[in-house]
mmCIF file with all atom_site columns, C-alpha atoms in Angstrom:
data_model
loop_
_atom_site.group_PDB
_atom_site.id
_atom_site.type_symbol
_atom_site.label_atom_id
_atom_site.label_alt_id
_atom_site.label_comp_id
_atom_site.label_asym_id
_atom_site.label_entity_id
_atom_site.label_seq_id
_atom_site.pdbx_PDB_ins_code
_atom_site.Cartn_x
_atom_site.Cartn_y
_atom_site.Cartn_z
_atom_site.occupancy
_atom_site.B_iso_or_equiv
_atom_site.pdbx_formal_charge
_atom_site.auth_seq_id
_atom_site.auth_comp_id
_atom_site.auth_asym_id
_atom_site.auth_atom_id
_atom_site.pdbx_PDB_model_num
ATOM 1   C CA . ALA A 1 1   ? 4.257   3.918   5.942   1.00 45.00 ? 1   ALA A CA 1
ATOM 2   C CA . PHE A 1 2   ? 4.390   3.557   9.538   1.00 44.00 ? 2   PHE A CA 1
ATOM 3   C CA . ALA A 1 3   ? 6.904   2.354   11.693  1.00 44.00 ? 3   ALA A CA 1
ATOM 4   C CA . ALA A 1 4   ? 6.654   0.926   15.141  1.00 43.00 ? 4   ALA A CA 1
ATOM 5   C CA . ARG A 1 5   ? 7.891   1.674   18.686  1.00 42.00 ? 5   ARG A CA 1
ATOM 6   C CA . ARG A 1 6   ? 7.988   -0.998  21.048  1.00 42.00 ? 6   ARG A CA 1
ATOM 7   C CA . GLY A 1 7   ? 5.165   -2.080  23.022  1.00 42.00 ? 7   GLY A CA 1
ATOM 8   C CA . ALA A 1 8   ? 1.557   -1.685  21.079  1.00 40.00 ? 8   ALA A CA 1
ATOM 9   C CA . GLY A 1 9   ? 0.536   -3.006  17.886  1.00 43.00 ? 9   GLY A CA 1
ATOM 10  C CA . ALA A 1 10  ? -0.431  -6.644  18.444  1.00 43.00 ? 10  ALA A CA 1
ATOM 11  C CA . ALA A 1 11  ? -3.703  -6.105  16.909  1.00 44.00 ? 11  ALA A CA 1
ATOM 12  C CA . THR A 1 12  ? -2.309  -5.320  13.742  1.00 48.00 ? 12  THR A CA 1
ATOM 13  C CA . GLY A 1 13  ? -1.946  -8.653  12.797  1.00 54.00 ? 13  GLY A CA 1
ATOM 14  C CA . VAL A 1 14  ? 1.593   -7.830  11.441  1.00 57.00 ? 14  VAL A CA 1
ATOM 15  C CA . PRO A 1 15  ? 4.144   -9.821  13.370  1.00 58.00 ? 15  PRO A CA 1
ATOM 16  C CA . GLU A 1 16  ? 6.810   -7.012  13.349  1.00 59.00 ? 16  GLU A CA 1
ATOM 17  C CA . ALA A 1 17  ? 4.156   -4.841  15.576  1.00 59.00 ? 17  ALA A CA 1
ATOM 18  C CA . ALA A 1 18  ? 3.569   -7.227  17.945  1.00 59.00 ? 18  ALA A CA 1
ATOM 19  C CA . ASN A 1 19  ? 5.617   -5.559  20.558  1.00 59.00 ? 19  ASN A CA 1
ATOM 20  C CA . THR A 1 20  ? 5.055   -2.049  19.917  1.00 61.00 ? 20  THR A CA 1
ATOM 21  C CA . SER A 1 21  ? 3.620   0.731   21.965  1.00 65.00 ? 21  SER A CA 1
ATOM 22  C CA . SER A 1 22  ? 2.939   3.124   19.331  1.00 67.00 ? 22  SER A CA 1
ATOM 23  C CA . PHE A 1 23  ? 3.481   3.922   15.544  1.00 70.00 ? 23  PHE A CA 1
ATOM 24  C CA . PHE A 1 24  ? 4.919   6.883   13.641  1.00 72.00 ? 24  PHE A CA 1
ATOM 25  C CA . ILE A 1 25  ? 4.536   7.956   10.464  1.00 76.00 ? 25  ILE A CA 1
ATOM 26  C CA . TYR A 1 26  ? 7.885   7.226   8.788   1.00 73.00 ? 26  TYR A CA 1
ATOM 27  C CA . ASP A 1 27  ? 7.009   7.994   5.175   1.00 77.00 ? 27  ASP A CA 1
ATOM 28  C CA . ALA A 1 28  ? 4.186   9.583   3.211   1.00 80.00 ? 28  ALA A CA 1
ATOM 29  C CA . LEU A 1 29  ? 3.286   10.020  -0.366  1.00 77.00 ? 29  LEU A CA 1
ATOM 30  C CA . VAL A 1 30  ? 1.176   10.598  -2.998  1.00 78.00 ? 30  VAL A CA 1
ATOM 31  C CA . VAL A 1 31  ? 1.028   8.583   -6.326  1.00 75.00 ? 31  VAL A CA 1
ATOM 32  C CA . LYS A 1 32  ? -1.163  9.509   -9.052  1.00 73.00 ? 32  LYS A CA 1
ATOM 33  C CA . TYR A 1 33  ? -2.274  6.801   -11.228 1.00 71.00 ? 33  TYR A CA 1
ATOM 34  C CA . ALA A 1 34  ? -3.752  7.508   -14.603 1.00 70.00 ? 34  ALA A CA 1
ATOM 35  C CA . PRO A 1 35  ? -3.140  5.724   -18.094 1.00 68.00 ? 35  PRO A CA 1
ATOM 36  C CA . GLY A 1 36  ? -0.689  7.359   -20.269 1.00 67.00 ? 36  GLY A CA 1
ATOM 37  C CA . LEU A 1 37  ? 0.725   9.520   -17.462 1.00 64.00 ? 37  LEU A CA 1
ATOM 38  C CA . ALA A 1 38  ? 4.105   7.632   -17.177 1.00 56.00 ? 38  ALA A CA 1
ATOM 39  C CA . ALA A 1 39  ? 6.630   8.056   -20.030 1.00 55.00 ? 39  ALA A CA 1
ATOM 40  C CA . ASP A 1 40  ? 5.950   4.226   -21.093 1.00 57.00 ? 40  ASP A CA 1
ATOM 41  C CA . GLY A 1 41  ? 2.290   4.862   -21.313 1.00 55.00 ? 41  GLY A CA 1
ATOM 42  C CA . ARG A 1 42  ? 1.361   2.715   -17.836 1.00 59.00 ? 42  ARG A CA 1
ATOM 43  C CA . SER A 1 43  ? 0.738   3.685   -14.713 1.00 67.00 ? 43  SER A CA 1
ATOM 44  C CA . GLY A 1 44  ? 1.551   1.761   -11.496 1.00 76.00 ? 44  GLY A CA 1
ATOM 45  C CA . GLN A 1 45  ? 4.225   0.744   -9.589  1.00 81.00 ? 45  GLN A CA 1
ATOM 46  C CA . PRO A 1 46  ? 6.603   -1.967  -10.003 1.00 85.00 ? 46  PRO A CA 1
ATOM 47  C CA . VAL A 1 47  ? 6.620   -5.149  -7.396  1.00 88.00 ? 47  VAL A CA 1
ATOM 48  C CA . HIS A 1 48  ? 8.552   -3.688  -4.101  1.00 89.00 ? 48  HIS A CA 1
ATOM 49  C CA . ARG A 1 49  ? 8.932   -3.570  -0.240  1.00 90.00 ? 49  ARG A CA 1
ATOM 50  C CA . ASP A 1 50  ? 8.247   -0.715  1.977   1.00 87.00 ? 50  ASP A CA 1
ATOM 51  C CA . TYR A 1 51  ? 10.658  0.289   4.393   1.00 83.00 ? 51  TYR A CA 1
ATOM 52  C CA . ALA A 1 52  ? 8.010   0.249   7.074   1.00 80.00 ? 52  ALA A CA 1
ATOM 53  C CA . THR A 1 53  ? 6.404   -1.988  9.522   1.00 80.00 ? 53  THR A CA 1
ATOM 54  C CA . LEU A 1 54  ? 2.900   -1.288  8.413   1.00 81.00 ? 54  LEU A CA 1
ATOM 55  C CA . THR A 1 55  ? 1.755   0.148   5.294   1.00 85.00 ? 55  THR A CA 1
ATOM 56  C CA . LEU A 1 56  ? -1.612  1.753   4.513   1.00 84.00 ? 56  LEU A CA 1
ATOM 57  C CA . ASN A 1 57  ? -2.762  2.172   0.699   1.00 84.00 ? 57  ASN A CA 1
ATOM 58  C CA . LEU A 1 58  ? -5.505  4.959   0.932   1.00 84.00 ? 58  LEU A CA 1
ATOM 59  C CA . ALA A 1 59  ? -7.813  5.395   -2.106  1.00 86.00 ? 59  ALA A CA 1
ATOM 60  C CA . LEU A 1 60  ? -8.295  8.859   -2.897  1.00 86.00 ? 60  LEU A CA 1
ATOM 61  C CA . SER A 1 61  ? -10.919 7.914   -5.541  1.00 86.00 ? 61  SER A CA 1
ATOM 62  C CA . ASP A 1 62  ? -13.992 5.834   -5.344  1.00 88.00 ? 62  ASP A CA 1
ATOM 63  C CA . ALA A 1 63  ? -13.333 2.599   -7.396  1.00 85.00 ? 63  ALA A CA 1
ATOM 64  C CA . GLU A 1 64  ? -16.220 3.550   -9.570  1.00 88.00 ? 64  GLU A CA 1
ATOM 65  C CA . ASP A 1 65  ? -14.327 6.607   -10.959 1.00 87.00 ? 65  ASP A CA 1
ATOM 66  C CA . PHE A 1 66  ? -11.423 4.671   -12.711 1.00 83.00 ? 66  PHE A CA 1
ATOM 67  C CA . GLU A 1 67  ? -10.740 1.147   -14.375 1.00 82.00 ? 67  GLU A CA 1
ATOM 68  C CA . GLY A 1 68  ? -7.551  -1.072  -13.174 1.00 80.00 ? 68  GLY A CA 1
ATOM 69  C CA . GLY A 1 69  ? -5.619  0.124   -10.270 1.00 81.00 ? 69  GLY A CA 1
ATOM 70  C CA . GLY A 1 70  ? -5.587  -1.304  -6.890  1.00 83.00 ? 70  GLY A CA 1
ATOM 71  C CA . THR A 1 71  ? -2.693  -3.418  -4.839  1.00 87.00 ? 71  THR A CA 1
ATOM 72  C CA . ARG A 1 72  ? -1.473  -6.534  -6.334  1.00 88.00 ? 72  ARG A CA 1
ATOM 73  C CA . PHE A 1 73  ? 0.471   -8.722  -3.660  1.00 89.00 ? 73  PHE A CA 1
ATOM 74  C CA . GLU A 1 74  ? 3.330   -11.076 -4.890  1.00 88.00 ? 74  GLU A CA 1
ATOM 75  C CA . GLY A 1 75  ? 2.108   -14.629 -4.888  1.00 87.00 ? 75  GLY A CA 1
ATOM 76  C CA . ARG A 1 76  ? -1.485  -14.014 -4.734  1.00 86.00 ? 76  ARG A CA 1
ATOM 77  C CA . GLU A 1 77  ? -4.182  -14.004 -7.479  1.00 86.00 ? 77  GLU A CA 1
ATOM 78  C CA . GLY A 1 78  ? -6.299  -10.874 -7.918  1.00 85.00 ? 78  GLY A CA 1
ATOM 79  C CA . VAL A 1 79  ? -5.885  -7.177  -7.027  1.00 85.00 ? 79  VAL A CA 1
ATOM 80  C CA . VAL A 1 80  ? -6.933  -5.596  -3.793  1.00 84.00 ? 80  VAL A CA 1
ATOM 81  C CA . THR A 1 81  ? -9.183  -2.312  -4.612  1.00 82.00 ? 81  THR A CA 1
ATOM 82  C CA . PRO A 1 82  ? -10.680 -0.059  -2.008  1.00 80.00 ? 82  PRO A CA 1
ATOM 83  C CA . ALA A 1 83  ? -14.371 0.567   -2.921  1.00 81.00 ? 83  ALA A CA 1
ATOM 84  C CA . ARG A 1 84  ? -14.357 3.895   -1.815  1.00 89.00 ? 84  ARG A CA 1
ATOM 85  C CA . ALA A 1 85  ? -12.176 7.190   -1.293  1.00 88.00 ? 85  ALA A CA 1
ATOM 86  C CA . GLY A 1 86  ? -10.937 6.836   2.152   1.00 87.00 ? 86  GLY A CA 1
ATOM 87  C CA . ALA A 1 87  ? -10.936 3.153   2.406   1.00 86.00 ? 87  ALA A CA 1
ATOM 88  C CA . CYS A 1 88  ? -7.602  1.474   2.719   1.00 83.00 ? 88  CYS A CA 1
ATOM 89  C CA . VAL A 1 89  ? -5.428  -1.721  2.267   1.00 84.00 ? 89  VAL A CA 1
ATOM 90  C CA . ALA A 1 90  ? -3.133  -2.393  5.147   1.00 84.00 ? 90  ALA A CA 1
ATOM 91  C CA . HIS A 1 91  ? -0.332  -4.867  5.130   1.00 85.00 ? 91  HIS A CA 1
ATOM 92  C CA . ALA A 1 92  ? 3.323   -5.826  6.604   1.00 85.00 ? 92  ALA A CA 1
ATOM 93  C CA . GLY A 1 93  ? 5.777   -3.107  4.955   1.00 84.00 ? 93  GLY A CA 1
ATOM 94  C CA . ARG A 1 94  ? 7.808   -6.397  4.054   1.00 87.00 ? 94  ARG A CA 1
ATOM 95  C CA . THR A 1 95  ? 5.329   -7.820  1.934   1.00 88.00 ? 95  THR A CA 1
ATOM 96  C CA . ARG A 1 96  ? 6.328   -7.627  -1.573  1.00 91.00 ? 96  ARG A CA 1
ATOM 97  C CA . HIS A 1 97  ? 3.333   -5.713  -3.879  1.00 89.00 ? 97  HIS A CA 1
ATOM 98  C CA . ALA A 1 98  ? 2.947   -3.481  -6.480  1.00 87.00 ? 98  ALA A CA 1
ATOM 99  C CA . GLY A 1 99  ? 0.556   -0.941  -7.567  1.00 85.00 ? 99  GLY A CA 1
ATOM 100 C CA . ALA A 1 100 ? -1.748  -2.148  -10.711 1.00 83.00 ? 100 ALA A CA 1
ATOM 101 C CA . ALA A 1 101 ? -1.902  -0.065  -13.580 1.00 79.00 ? 101 ALA A CA 1
ATOM 102 C CA . THR A 1 102 ? -4.866  1.701   -14.273 1.00 80.00 ? 102 THR A CA 1
ATOM 103 C CA . THR A 1 103 ? -6.376  1.511   -17.600 1.00 79.00 ? 103 THR A CA 1
ATOM 104 C CA . SER A 1 104 ? -9.088  4.311   -17.974 1.00 79.00 ? 104 SER A CA 1
#
């Protein structure tokens, strides 16, 4: 997750970033999604907001290597899944979202 400093960021399309001059990494974590990994037998993240100006969800695996997964945005149909490792989904940190469970 990225937080912003005043002055540069209008190009991000994130209103909170419009008057920023730079971004810095506020928080970084790696979440492994795998069927049966969690105690309840599911993998994923519940709906939440990030404490950040901008969030990047970076794929560490190609989409063809698993089924399910991706980022689900509250109030929208479907799931966004980057097609290949290294691709990312960017969104305002305040946007409510969840990590969809992988199924295989």
